mmCIF file of C-alpha atoms in Angstrom:
data_model
loop_
_atom_site.group_PDB
_atom_site.id
_atom_site.type_symbol
_atom_site.label_atom_id
_atom_site.label_comp_id
_atom_site.label_asym_id
_atom_site.label_seq_id
_atom_site.Cartn_x
_atom_site.Cartn_y
_atom_site.Cartn_z
ATOM 1 C CA MET H 1 179.322 21.367 236.777
ATOM 2 C CA LYS H 2 177.615 22.843 233.725
ATOM 3 C CA LEU H 3 180.015 24.723 231.466
ATOM 4 C CA ASN H 4 179.108 27.832 229.560
ATOM 5 C CA TYR H 5 179.996 28.512 225.936
ATOM 6 C CA THR H 6 183.374 30.124 226.702
ATOM 7 C CA GLN H 7 184.451 27.349 229.072
ATOM 8 C CA LYS H 8 183.483 24.656 226.569
ATOM 9 C CA LEU H 9 185.445 26.460 223.868
ATOM 10 C CA ILE H 10 188.540 26.700 226.100
ATOM 11 C CA ALA H 11 188.295 23.044 227.129
ATOM 12 C CA SER H 12 187.949 21.925 223.523
ATOM 13 C CA LEU H 13 190.899 23.988 222.297
ATOM 14 C CA VAL H 14 193.214 22.928 225.115
ATOM 15 C CA GLY H 15 192.144 19.274 225.156
ATOM 16 C CA TYR H 16 192.470 18.635 221.455
ATOM 17 C CA SER H 17 195.723 20.604 221.194
ATOM 18 C CA CYS H 18 197.234 18.746 224.176
ATOM 19 C CA LEU H 19 196.390 15.365 222.670
ATOM 20 C CA LEU H 20 197.783 16.429 219.311
ATOM 21 C CA MET H 21 201.052 17.639 220.849
ATOM 22 C CA LEU H 22 201.460 14.500 222.954
ATOM 23 C CA PHE H 23 200.863 12.276 219.942
ATOM 24 C CA THR H 24 203.246 14.290 217.760
ATOM 25 C CA PHE H 25 206.009 14.401 220.379
ATOM 26 C CA SER H 26 205.685 10.652 220.994
ATOM 27 C CA ILE H 27 205.925 9.770 217.310
ATOM 28 C CA VAL H 28 208.918 12.059 216.744
ATOM 29 C CA TRP H 29 210.666 10.741 219.865
ATOM 30 C CA LEU H 30 210.132 7.102 218.889
ATOM 31 C CA MET H 31 211.489 7.777 215.398
ATOM 32 C CA ILE H 32 214.558 9.497 216.803
ATOM 33 C CA GLU H 33 215.134 6.703 219.334
ATOM 34 C CA ALA H 34 214.797 4.055 216.642
ATOM 35 C CA SER H 35 217.373 5.734 214.431
ATOM 36 C CA GLU H 36 219.727 6.288 217.366
ATOM 37 C CA GLU H 37 219.323 2.645 218.441
ATOM 38 C CA ASP H 38 220.276 1.375 214.996
ATOM 39 C CA ALA H 39 223.269 3.668 214.764
ATOM 40 C CA SER H 40 224.474 2.986 218.285
ATOM 41 C CA ALA H 41 223.931 -0.745 217.864
ATOM 42 C CA GLY H 42 226.122 -0.848 214.777
ATOM 43 C CA ALA H 43 228.822 1.269 216.394
ATOM 44 C CA SER H 44 228.798 -0.790 219.592
ATOM 45 C CA ALA H 45 229.085 -4.041 217.652
ATOM 46 C CA GLN H 46 232.089 -2.809 215.663
ATOM 47 C CA THR H 47 233.735 -1.544 218.815
ATOM 48 C CA ALA H 48 233.160 -4.827 220.629
ATOM 49 C CA ILE H 49 234.618 -6.850 217.703
ATOM 50 C CA ALA H 50 237.696 -4.644 217.450
ATOM 51 C CA ILE H 51 238.458 -4.893 221.137
ATOM 52 C CA ALA H 52 237.791 -8.648 221.198
ATOM 53 C CA LEU H 53 240.147 -9.276 218.247
ATOM 54 C CA GLN H 54 242.907 -7.354 219.989
ATOM 55 C CA HIS H 55 242.623 -9.757 222.940
ATOM 56 C CA SER H 56 242.030 -12.956 220.947
ATOM 57 C CA ASP H 57 245.678 -14.051 221.257
ATOM 58 C CA GLU H 58 245.423 -14.066 225.031
ATOM 59 C CA GLY H 59 243.684 -17.465 224.878
ATOM 60 C CA HIS H 60 240.254 -16.326 226.059
ATOM 61 C CA ASN H 61 237.295 -18.135 224.543
ATOM 62 C CA THR H 62 234.902 -15.258 225.218
ATOM 63 C CA PHE H 63 235.079 -11.495 225.489
ATOM 64 C CA VAL H 64 232.241 -9.600 227.214
ATOM 65 C CA THR H 65 231.195 -5.938 226.828
ATOM 66 C CA ASP H 66 228.159 -4.055 228.137
ATOM 67 C CA ASP H 67 226.087 -4.826 225.044
ATOM 68 C CA TYR H 68 227.755 -7.849 223.384
ATOM 69 C CA THR H 69 229.508 -11.139 224.056
ATOM 70 C CA VAL H 70 232.176 -12.307 221.552
ATOM 71 C CA TYR H 71 232.742 -16.087 221.324
ATOM 72 C CA PHE H 72 235.963 -17.411 219.696
ATOM 73 C CA ASN H 73 234.904 -21.007 220.059
ATOM 74 C CA GLU H 74 231.593 -22.401 218.804
ATOM 75 C CA ALA H 75 231.458 -24.789 221.711
ATOM 76 C CA GLU H 76 231.148 -21.866 224.101
ATOM 77 C CA LEU H 77 227.962 -20.589 222.464
ATOM 78 C CA PRO H 78 224.697 -20.990 224.358
ATOM 79 C CA GLU H 79 222.916 -24.232 223.507
ATOM 80 C CA ILE H 80 220.001 -22.555 221.744
ATOM 81 C CA ILE H 81 222.246 -20.460 219.524
ATOM 82 C CA ARG H 82 224.563 -23.360 218.719
ATOM 83 C CA GLN H 83 221.639 -25.608 217.732
ATOM 84 C CA ALA H 84 220.159 -22.880 215.516
ATOM 85 C CA LEU H 85 223.482 -22.429 213.737
ATOM 86 C CA THR H 86 224.196 -26.120 213.275
ATOM 87 C CA SER H 87 220.653 -26.850 212.066
ATOM 88 C CA ASN H 88 220.745 -23.851 209.700
ATOM 89 C CA GLN H 89 217.631 -22.249 211.237
ATOM 90 C CA PRO H 90 218.472 -18.523 211.525
ATOM 91 C CA GLU H 91 214.780 -17.646 212.046
ATOM 92 C CA ALA H 92 215.122 -19.041 215.573
ATOM 93 C CA LEU H 93 217.507 -16.198 216.451
ATOM 94 C CA THR H 94 215.106 -13.281 215.890
ATOM 95 C CA ASP H 95 215.139 -12.356 219.591
ATOM 96 C CA THR H 96 218.966 -12.698 219.929
ATOM 97 C CA PRO H 97 220.953 -11.125 217.070
ATOM 98 C CA VAL H 98 224.169 -13.050 216.233
ATOM 99 C CA TYR H 99 226.976 -11.744 214.024
ATOM 100 C CA VAL H 100 229.493 -14.252 212.521
ATOM 101 C CA GLY H 101 232.909 -13.157 211.333
ATOM 102 C CA ILE H 102 236.443 -14.470 210.488
ATOM 103 C CA ASN H 103 239.389 -13.638 212.719
ATOM 104 C CA PRO H 104 242.120 -12.479 210.336
ATOM 105 C CA ALA H 105 244.779 -13.561 212.801
ATOM 106 C CA ASN H 106 243.991 -17.289 212.749
ATOM 107 C CA GLN H 107 241.229 -17.516 210.116
ATOM 108 C CA GLN H 108 238.879 -18.926 212.757
ATOM 109 C CA ARG H 109 235.223 -17.989 213.138
ATOM 110 C CA TYR H 110 234.040 -15.773 215.940
ATOM 111 C CA TYR H 111 230.478 -15.093 217.062
ATOM 112 C CA VAL H 112 229.136 -11.797 218.346
ATOM 113 C CA VAL H 113 225.917 -12.204 220.384
ATOM 114 C CA SER H 114 223.816 -9.147 221.338
ATOM 115 C CA LYS H 115 222.497 -8.876 224.858
ATOM 116 C CA ALA H 116 218.733 -8.431 224.165
ATOM 117 C CA THR H 117 217.003 -5.934 226.451
ATOM 118 C CA GLY H 118 213.337 -6.149 227.512
ATOM 119 C CA LEU H 119 210.694 -3.433 227.465
ATOM 120 C CA GLY H 120 211.334 -2.616 231.105
ATOM 121 C CA ASP H 121 215.027 -2.058 230.421
ATOM 122 C CA PHE H 122 214.088 0.223 227.537
ATOM 123 C CA PHE H 123 211.845 2.430 229.709
ATOM 124 C CA ILE H 124 214.490 2.563 232.438
ATOM 125 C CA ALA H 125 217.125 3.615 229.940
ATOM 126 C CA GLU H 126 214.875 6.257 228.383
ATOM 127 C CA PHE H 127 213.279 7.497 231.609
ATOM 128 C CA ASP H 128 214.989 10.876 231.442
ATOM 129 C CA ASP H 129 213.822 11.460 227.894
ATOM 130 C CA MET H 130 210.256 10.491 228.782
ATOM 131 C CA VAL H 131 210.209 12.855 231.750
ATOM 132 C CA PHE H 132 211.538 15.637 229.537
ATOM 133 C CA ILE H 133 208.822 15.033 226.936
ATOM 134 C CA LEU H 134 206.120 14.945 229.612
ATOM 135 C CA MET H 135 207.330 18.221 231.108
ATOM 136 C CA ALA H 136 207.452 19.782 227.651
ATOM 137 C CA VAL H 137 203.857 18.710 227.008
ATOM 138 C CA VAL H 138 202.697 20.062 230.378
ATOM 139 C CA LEU H 139 204.469 23.392 229.794
ATOM 140 C CA ALA H 140 203.099 23.665 226.252
ATOM 141 C CA THR H 141 199.614 22.842 227.556
ATOM 142 C CA LEU H 142 199.873 25.583 230.192
ATOM 143 C CA ILE H 143 200.964 28.127 227.602
ATOM 144 C CA LEU H 144 198.254 26.924 225.253
ATOM 145 C CA PHE H 145 195.659 27.204 228.043
ATOM 146 C CA ILE H 146 196.542 30.877 228.558
ATOM 147 C CA MET H 147 196.409 31.568 224.824
ATOM 148 C CA ALA H 148 193.186 29.572 224.394
ATOM 149 C CA THR H 149 191.535 31.444 227.263
ATOM 150 C CA LYS H 150 192.289 34.788 225.650
ATOM 151 C CA MET H 151 191.270 33.525 222.218
ATOM 152 C CA ALA H 152 188.062 31.962 223.507
ATOM 153 C CA ARG H 153 187.038 35.152 225.260
ATOM 154 C CA GLN H 154 187.643 37.125 222.086
ATOM 155 C CA LEU H 155 185.628 34.609 220.067
ATOM 156 C CA ALA H 156 182.833 34.487 222.642
ATOM 157 C CA GLU H 157 182.639 38.259 223.133
ATOM 158 C CA PRO H 158 180.174 38.882 220.256
ATOM 159 C CA VAL H 159 178.033 35.942 221.427
ATOM 160 C CA VAL H 160 177.972 37.348 224.960
ATOM 161 C CA SER H 161 177.167 40.813 223.606
ATOM 162 C CA LEU H 162 174.337 39.392 221.500
ATOM 163 C CA THR H 163 173.002 37.518 224.541
ATOM 164 C CA HIS H 164 172.995 40.697 226.619
ATOM 165 C CA SER H 165 171.221 42.573 223.826
ATOM 166 C CA VAL H 166 168.453 39.951 223.739
ATOM 167 C CA GLN H 167 168.152 39.811 227.530
ATOM 168 C CA ASN H 168 167.983 43.602 227.890
ATOM 169 C CA LEU H 169 165.180 44.067 225.354
ATOM 170 C CA SER H 170 162.032 45.612 226.769
ATOM 171 C CA ALA H 171 158.534 46.186 225.475
ATOM 172 C CA GLU H 172 159.340 49.874 224.915
ATOM 173 C CA ASP H 173 162.235 49.164 222.513
ATOM 174 C CA THR H 174 161.491 49.755 218.852
ATOM 175 C CA GLN H 175 164.808 48.591 217.363
ATOM 176 C CA PHE H 176 167.078 45.623 218.002
ATOM 177 C CA PRO H 177 170.748 46.664 218.542
ATOM 178 C CA THR H 178 172.420 44.613 215.797
ATOM 179 C CA LEU H 179 176.174 43.991 215.661
ATOM 180 C CA SER H 180 178.186 45.589 212.845
ATOM 181 C CA ARG H 181 180.022 42.431 211.816
ATOM 182 C CA ASP H 182 180.413 40.605 208.497
ATOM 183 C CA ASP H 183 180.776 37.107 209.974
ATOM 184 C CA GLU H 184 178.250 34.502 211.090
ATOM 185 C CA ILE H 185 177.689 36.306 214.402
ATOM 186 C CA GLY H 186 176.741 39.449 212.487
ATOM 187 C CA GLN H 187 174.356 37.428 210.341
ATOM 188 C CA LEU H 188 172.783 35.927 213.468
ATOM 189 C CA SER H 189 172.448 39.391 214.998
ATOM 190 C CA ARG H 190 170.746 40.748 211.882
ATOM 191 C CA ALA H 191 168.473 37.685 211.817
ATOM 192 C CA PHE H 192 167.461 38.474 215.411
ATOM 193 C CA GLY H 193 166.882 42.086 214.355
ATOM 194 C CA ASN H 194 164.657 41.044 211.476
ATOM 195 C CA LEU H 195 162.724 38.699 213.757
ATOM 196 C CA PHE H 196 162.319 41.463 216.335
ATOM 197 C CA ASN H 197 161.073 43.897 213.672
ATOM 198 C CA ARG H 198 158.570 41.325 212.424
ATOM 199 C CA MET H 199 157.327 40.742 215.959
ATOM 200 C CA GLN H 200 157.026 44.487 216.519
ATOM 201 C CA ALA H 201 155.121 44.837 213.259
ATOM 202 C CA PHE H 202 152.862 41.949 214.258
ATOM 203 C CA ALA H 203 152.140 43.588 217.630
ATOM 204 C CA LEU H 204 151.396 46.878 215.864
ATOM 205 C CA ARG H 205 149.033 45.172 213.427
ATOM 206 C CA GLU H 206 147.304 43.467 216.334
ATOM 207 C CA ARG H 207 146.791 46.795 218.120
ATOM 208 C CA ASP H 208 145.589 48.404 214.902
ATOM 209 C CA PHE H 209 143.204 45.518 214.331
ATOM 210 C CA THR H 210 141.669 46.102 217.758
ATOM 211 C CA ARG H 211 141.338 49.846 217.224
ATOM 212 C CA PHE H 212 140.042 49.527 213.681
ATOM 213 C CA ALA H 213 137.544 46.827 214.576
ATOM 214 C CA SER H 214 136.252 48.866 217.506
ATOM 215 C CA HIS H 215 135.904 51.922 215.281
ATOM 216 C CA GLU H 216 134.410 50.322 212.198
ATOM 217 C CA LEU H 217 132.145 47.638 213.649
ATOM 218 C CA ARG H 218 130.366 49.971 216.037
ATOM 219 C CA SER H 219 128.098 51.505 213.369
ATOM 220 C CA PRO H 220 126.880 48.281 211.666
ATOM 221 C CA ALA H 221 126.463 46.676 215.082
ATOM 222 C CA ALA H 222 124.267 49.623 216.154
ATOM 223 C CA VAL H 223 122.245 49.314 212.933
ATOM 224 C CA ILE H 224 121.677 45.607 213.551
ATOM 225 C CA ARG H 225 120.690 46.207 217.167
ATOM 226 C CA GLY H 226 118.288 48.984 216.267
ATOM 227 C CA ASN H 227 116.568 47.099 213.493
ATOM 228 C CA ILE H 228 116.247 43.946 215.588
ATOM 229 C CA ASP H 229 114.526 46.018 218.275
ATOM 230 C CA LEU H 230 112.302 47.458 215.571
ATOM 231 C CA LEU H 231 111.352 44.039 214.219
ATOM 232 C CA LYS H 232 110.369 42.873 217.696
ATOM 233 C CA LYS H 233 107.484 45.321 217.692
ATOM 234 C CA ASP H 234 104.016 44.120 216.699
ATOM 235 C CA GLY H 235 101.894 45.522 213.930
ATOM 236 C CA LEU H 236 104.688 46.780 211.658
ATOM 237 C CA ALA H 237 103.773 47.739 208.132
ATOM 238 C CA PRO H 238 105.223 45.467 205.449
ATOM 239 C CA GLU H 239 107.311 48.295 203.972
ATOM 240 C CA VAL H 240 108.825 49.052 207.400
ATOM 241 C CA THR H 241 109.688 45.399 207.884
ATOM 242 C CA HIS H 242 111.201 45.264 204.409
ATOM 243 C CA ARG H 243 113.385 48.339 205.061
ATOM 244 C CA ALA H 244 114.529 46.926 208.391
ATOM 245 C CA ILE H 245 115.487 43.611 206.793
ATOM 246 C CA SER H 246 117.318 45.469 204.015
ATOM 247 C CA ARG H 247 119.258 47.473 206.583
ATOM 248 C CA LEU H 248 120.095 44.275 208.485
ATOM 249 C CA ASP H 249 121.309 42.664 205.280
ATOM 250 C CA ALA H 250 123.424 45.713 204.388
ATOM 251 C CA ALA H 251 124.884 45.924 207.905
ATOM 252 C CA SER H 252 125.784 42.231 208.003
ATOM 253 C CA HIS H 253 127.336 42.520 204.546
ATOM 254 C CA ARG H 254 129.336 45.517 205.724
ATOM 255 C CA ILE H 255 130.574 43.569 208.754
ATOM 256 C CA THR H 256 131.742 40.797 206.450
ATOM 257 C CA LEU H 257 133.611 43.309 204.281
ATOM 258 C CA LEU H 258 135.185 44.908 207.345
ATOM 259 C CA ILE H 259 136.365 41.603 208.760
ATOM 260 C CA ASN H 260 137.936 40.661 205.422
ATOM 261 C CA ALA H 261 139.598 44.069 205.220
ATOM 262 C CA PHE H 262 140.967 43.813 208.751
ATOM 263 C CA LEU H 263 142.326 40.356 208.065
ATOM 264 C CA TYR H 264 143.984 41.814 204.999
ATOM 265 C CA LEU H 265 145.488 44.648 207.035
ATOM 266 C CA GLY H 266 146.829 42.104 209.502
ATOM 267 C CA ARG H 267 148.916 40.329 206.891
ATOM 268 C CA GLU H 268 152.625 40.748 206.403
ATOM 269 C CA SER H 269 153.555 42.700 203.297
ATOM 270 C CA GLU H 270 155.261 39.599 201.814
ATOM 271 C CA ARG H 271 151.883 37.811 201.607
ATOM 272 C CA LEU H 272 149.848 40.508 199.878
ATOM 273 C CA ASP H 273 150.174 38.891 196.476
ATOM 274 C CA GLU H 274 147.471 36.461 197.600
ATOM 275 C CA THR H 275 144.907 39.289 197.542
ATOM 276 C CA LYS H 276 142.235 38.790 194.878
ATOM 277 C CA VAL H 277 141.568 41.686 192.504
ATOM 278 C CA SER H 278 138.960 42.114 189.802
ATOM 279 C CA PRO H 279 138.178 44.601 187.015
ATOM 280 C CA LEU H 280 136.225 47.691 188.112
ATOM 281 C CA GLN H 281 134.652 50.241 185.805
ATOM 282 C CA LYS H 282 132.617 53.440 186.124
ATOM 283 C CA CYS H 283 129.220 51.811 186.613
ATOM 284 C CA ASP H 284 130.544 49.499 189.323
ATOM 285 C CA LEU H 285 132.053 52.407 191.214
ATOM 286 C CA GLU H 286 128.854 54.467 190.911
ATOM 287 C CA ASN H 287 126.906 51.617 192.522
ATOM 288 C CA ILE H 288 129.412 51.503 195.405
ATOM 289 C CA VAL H 289 129.185 55.270 195.975
ATOM 290 C CA ASN H 290 125.365 55.257 195.829
ATOM 291 C CA LEU H 291 125.188 52.487 198.423
ATOM 292 C CA LEU H 292 127.633 54.296 200.723
ATOM 293 C CA LEU H 293 125.728 57.583 200.410
ATOM 294 C CA GLU H 294 122.500 55.778 201.250
ATOM 295 C CA HIS H 295 124.084 54.587 204.504
ATOM 296 C CA ALA H 296 125.434 58.089 205.220
ATOM 297 C CA GLY H 297 121.963 59.467 205.882
ATOM 298 C CA GLU H 298 119.782 61.902 203.981
ATOM 299 C CA GLN H 299 121.210 65.055 205.582
ATOM 300 C CA ASN H 300 124.819 64.096 204.796
ATOM 301 C CA ARG H 301 123.880 62.867 201.322
ATOM 302 C CA GLU H 302 122.576 66.310 200.425
ATOM 303 C CA ARG H 303 125.916 67.916 201.321
ATOM 304 C CA ILE H 304 128.007 65.660 199.084
ATOM 305 C CA GLN H 305 128.663 66.566 195.477
ATOM 306 C CA TRP H 306 130.241 63.655 193.676
ATOM 307 C CA HIS H 307 131.325 62.619 190.224
ATOM 308 C CA VAL H 308 132.749 59.413 188.748
ATOM 309 C CA ALA H 309 134.664 59.672 185.474
ATOM 310 C CA SER H 310 135.301 56.921 182.992
ATOM 311 C CA LEU H 311 137.911 54.486 184.376
ATOM 312 C CA ASP H 312 139.160 50.938 184.089
ATOM 313 C CA TRP H 313 140.810 49.619 187.249
ATOM 314 C CA ASN H 314 141.958 46.189 188.383
ATOM 315 C CA ILE H 315 141.451 46.411 192.113
ATOM 316 C CA ASN H 316 140.147 44.754 195.263
ATOM 317 C CA SER H 317 136.635 46.164 195.408
ATOM 318 C CA ASP H 318 136.191 45.328 199.094
ATOM 319 C CA LEU H 319 139.220 47.404 200.054
ATOM 320 C CA LEU H 320 138.086 50.232 197.794
ATOM 321 C CA ASN H 321 134.699 50.088 199.483
ATOM 322 C CA ILE H 322 136.386 50.484 202.899
ATOM 323 C CA VAL H 323 138.477 53.398 201.624
ATOM 324 C CA LEU H 324 135.525 55.289 200.153
ATOM 325 C CA ASP H 325 133.337 54.606 203.188
ATOM 326 C CA ASN H 326 135.976 55.983 205.571
ATOM 327 C CA LEU H 327 136.627 59.006 203.353
ATOM 328 C CA ILE H 328 132.917 59.885 203.278
ATOM 329 C CA ARG H 329 132.383 59.227 206.989
ATOM 330 C CA ASN H 330 135.477 61.214 207.959
ATOM 331 C CA ALA H 331 134.381 64.165 205.857
ATOM 332 C CA THR H 332 130.784 64.163 207.158
ATOM 333 C CA GLN H 333 131.821 63.763 210.798
ATOM 334 C CA HIS H 334 134.368 66.584 210.833
ATOM 335 C CA SER H 335 132.590 69.248 208.811
ATOM 336 C CA THR H 336 129.131 70.746 208.347
ATOM 337 C CA GLY H 337 129.653 72.347 204.965
ATOM 338 C CA CYS H 338 129.854 71.188 201.391
ATOM 339 C CA ILE H 339 131.817 68.047 200.517
ATOM 340 C CA THR H 340 133.150 67.292 197.054
ATOM 341 C CA LEU H 341 134.067 63.778 195.907
ATOM 342 C CA ALA H 342 135.767 63.272 192.544
ATOM 343 C CA ILE H 343 136.779 59.859 191.240
ATOM 344 C CA THR H 344 138.798 59.994 188.038
ATOM 345 C CA ALA H 345 140.924 57.574 186.070
ATOM 346 C CA SER H 346 143.943 58.543 188.168
ATOM 347 C CA GLY H 347 142.447 58.170 191.641
ATOM 348 C CA ILE H 348 140.180 59.626 194.333
ATOM 349 C CA ASN H 349 139.963 63.187 195.637
ATOM 350 C CA ILE H 350 137.672 64.281 198.473
ATOM 351 C CA SER H 351 137.540 67.732 200.047
ATOM 352 C CA ASN H 352 135.508 69.140 202.907
ATOM 353 C CA ALA H 353 135.229 72.529 204.561
ATOM 354 C CA ILE H 354 136.976 73.050 207.902
ATOM 355 C CA ASP H 355 134.664 74.538 210.506
ATOM 356 C CA ASN H 356 137.422 75.370 213.013
ATOM 357 C CA GLU H 357 141.061 74.638 213.849
ATOM 358 C CA LEU H 358 140.061 71.861 216.257
ATOM 359 C CA GLU H 359 138.333 69.944 213.475
ATOM 360 C CA GLN H 360 141.346 70.553 211.246
ATOM 361 C CA SER H 361 143.575 68.643 213.727
ATOM 362 C CA ARG H 362 140.978 65.919 214.508
ATOM 363 C CA GLN H 363 140.563 63.838 211.394
ATOM 364 C CA GLY H 364 139.699 60.512 213.031
ATOM 365 C CA ILE H 365 140.883 56.936 212.958
ATOM 366 C CA GLY H 366 139.272 56.364 209.569
ATOM 367 C CA LEU H 367 142.168 58.074 207.810
ATOM 368 C CA GLN H 368 144.608 55.784 209.591
ATOM 369 C CA ILE H 369 142.799 52.805 208.102
ATOM 370 C CA ILE H 370 142.928 54.429 204.675
ATOM 371 C CA GLU H 371 146.630 55.191 205.002
ATOM 372 C CA ARG H 372 147.366 51.601 206.019
ATOM 373 C CA ILE H 373 145.459 50.202 203.019
ATOM 374 C CA CYS H 374 147.243 52.606 200.671
ATOM 375 C CA GLU H 375 150.596 51.674 202.140
ATOM 376 C CA LEU H 376 150.059 47.944 201.675
ATOM 377 C CA ASN H 377 148.795 48.396 198.105
ATOM 378 C CA HIS H 378 151.442 50.982 197.184
ATOM 379 C CA TRP H 379 148.841 53.587 196.372
ATOM 380 C CA GLY H 380 149.716 57.236 196.545
ATOM 381 C CA TYR H 381 148.283 58.915 199.654
ATOM 382 C CA ASN H 382 148.354 62.639 200.356
ATOM 383 C CA VAL H 383 146.619 64.873 202.891
ATOM 384 C CA ALA H 384 146.521 68.650 202.418
ATOM 385 C CA SER H 385 144.759 71.367 204.392
ATOM 386 C CA ASN H 386 144.526 75.108 204.661
ATOM 387 C CA GLU H 387 142.289 77.459 206.613
ATOM 388 C CA GLN H 388 139.213 76.650 204.519
ATOM 389 C CA ARG H 389 139.481 73.101 203.129
ATOM 390 C CA PHE H 390 140.793 69.654 204.073
ATOM 391 C CA THR H 391 141.676 67.434 201.102
ATOM 392 C CA VAL H 392 142.629 63.780 200.800
ATOM 393 C CA THR H 393 144.040 62.510 197.495
ATOM 394 C CA ILE H 394 144.610 58.842 196.694
ATOM 395 C CA GLU H 395 146.508 58.003 193.520
ATOM 396 C CA ILE H 396 145.403 54.573 192.319
ATOM 397 C CA ALA H 397 145.604 54.316 188.533
ATOM 398 C CA PRO H 398 149.381 53.728 188.039
ATOM 399 C CA PHE H 399 149.145 50.639 190.224
ATOM 400 C CA THR H 400 145.747 49.192 189.304
ATOM 401 C CA SER H 401 145.011 50.056 185.678
ATOM 402 C CA THR H 402 144.230 46.990 183.596
ATOM 403 C CA THR H 403 146.160 48.504 180.702
ATOM 404 C CA SER H 404 149.357 49.119 182.668
ATOM 405 C CA THR H 405 152.286 46.715 182.345
#
């Protein structure tokens, strides 16, 4: 039968405690019996000698008690004992203790011989004590079993609760119910909670990756498809072919930037230090904006008023490219009026007119990408709107300036 955690804990507590009690009781009992045996042996010997001396004048050569035999004549001694005494070999009498004394009545020697008992006699004599010890151990084990059962259930309760919490988790849960404990079980519960939060964050990043990729890759994919169809036609002018190849090159480059950005967004926040940054100045940023406006189309380009001030940033230019592209696309897609783009040393500010309340509430998935990038880079991100204008402000300089410490 397979035991669970609680049953194993009970069995271990009871088993080890029972063995410890049995060992302790046995040692204590043997020590007590040894001391009692020595004391009783000495007392019995003295009693036997006293009684034997009182009857020595009756002419008896031996006097027998329950534990000893007193010999008043050496010739009456058993052959083995007499030979050991006459040959002066007391080591031969280790199994049969012999006491030699002088009878004060006649100044003759007497010999007191102990009746040695075997191991079987010992167990028979101490049977009652052994039964008592065994019953005490059984009773103590029963009491200990009851106490260990209660203790084991109390100790296993947080483990059982943690198991139920893990088993009852569903895909809809957003938080792991941790235990408010300061012991190892509490630490394990919080470790499970942290793992659950990381898994939830991973699943969220995976969903975002799918949505972002679907949103962002659609446009460059359409550009590539359209220009490939164009290049399949015969008799194209060289300048048309050149523009188509340029658009293909720009679209493929944009796809590469997007894939790198999405891989960046899919990272855990603890790994963002691996991101490569480089110095970026006004002229570099103007080139990025010009390229993005060229892709926005002539009609949208005419609506955008933009300005880049003098700046000196240390930033990931690919991510900044994604941010600016989404800001411009979001503004052009959700308004028909004038758009203002201002890039200063402190950050980016873009504002577009709101045509109606519906457009005010529909600002697209592009801003979600921007917010995620700002969050991972610790950039300031703020969205403000009123009845006329929708404004997005990104504060970058305090976190990316090459002169900041």
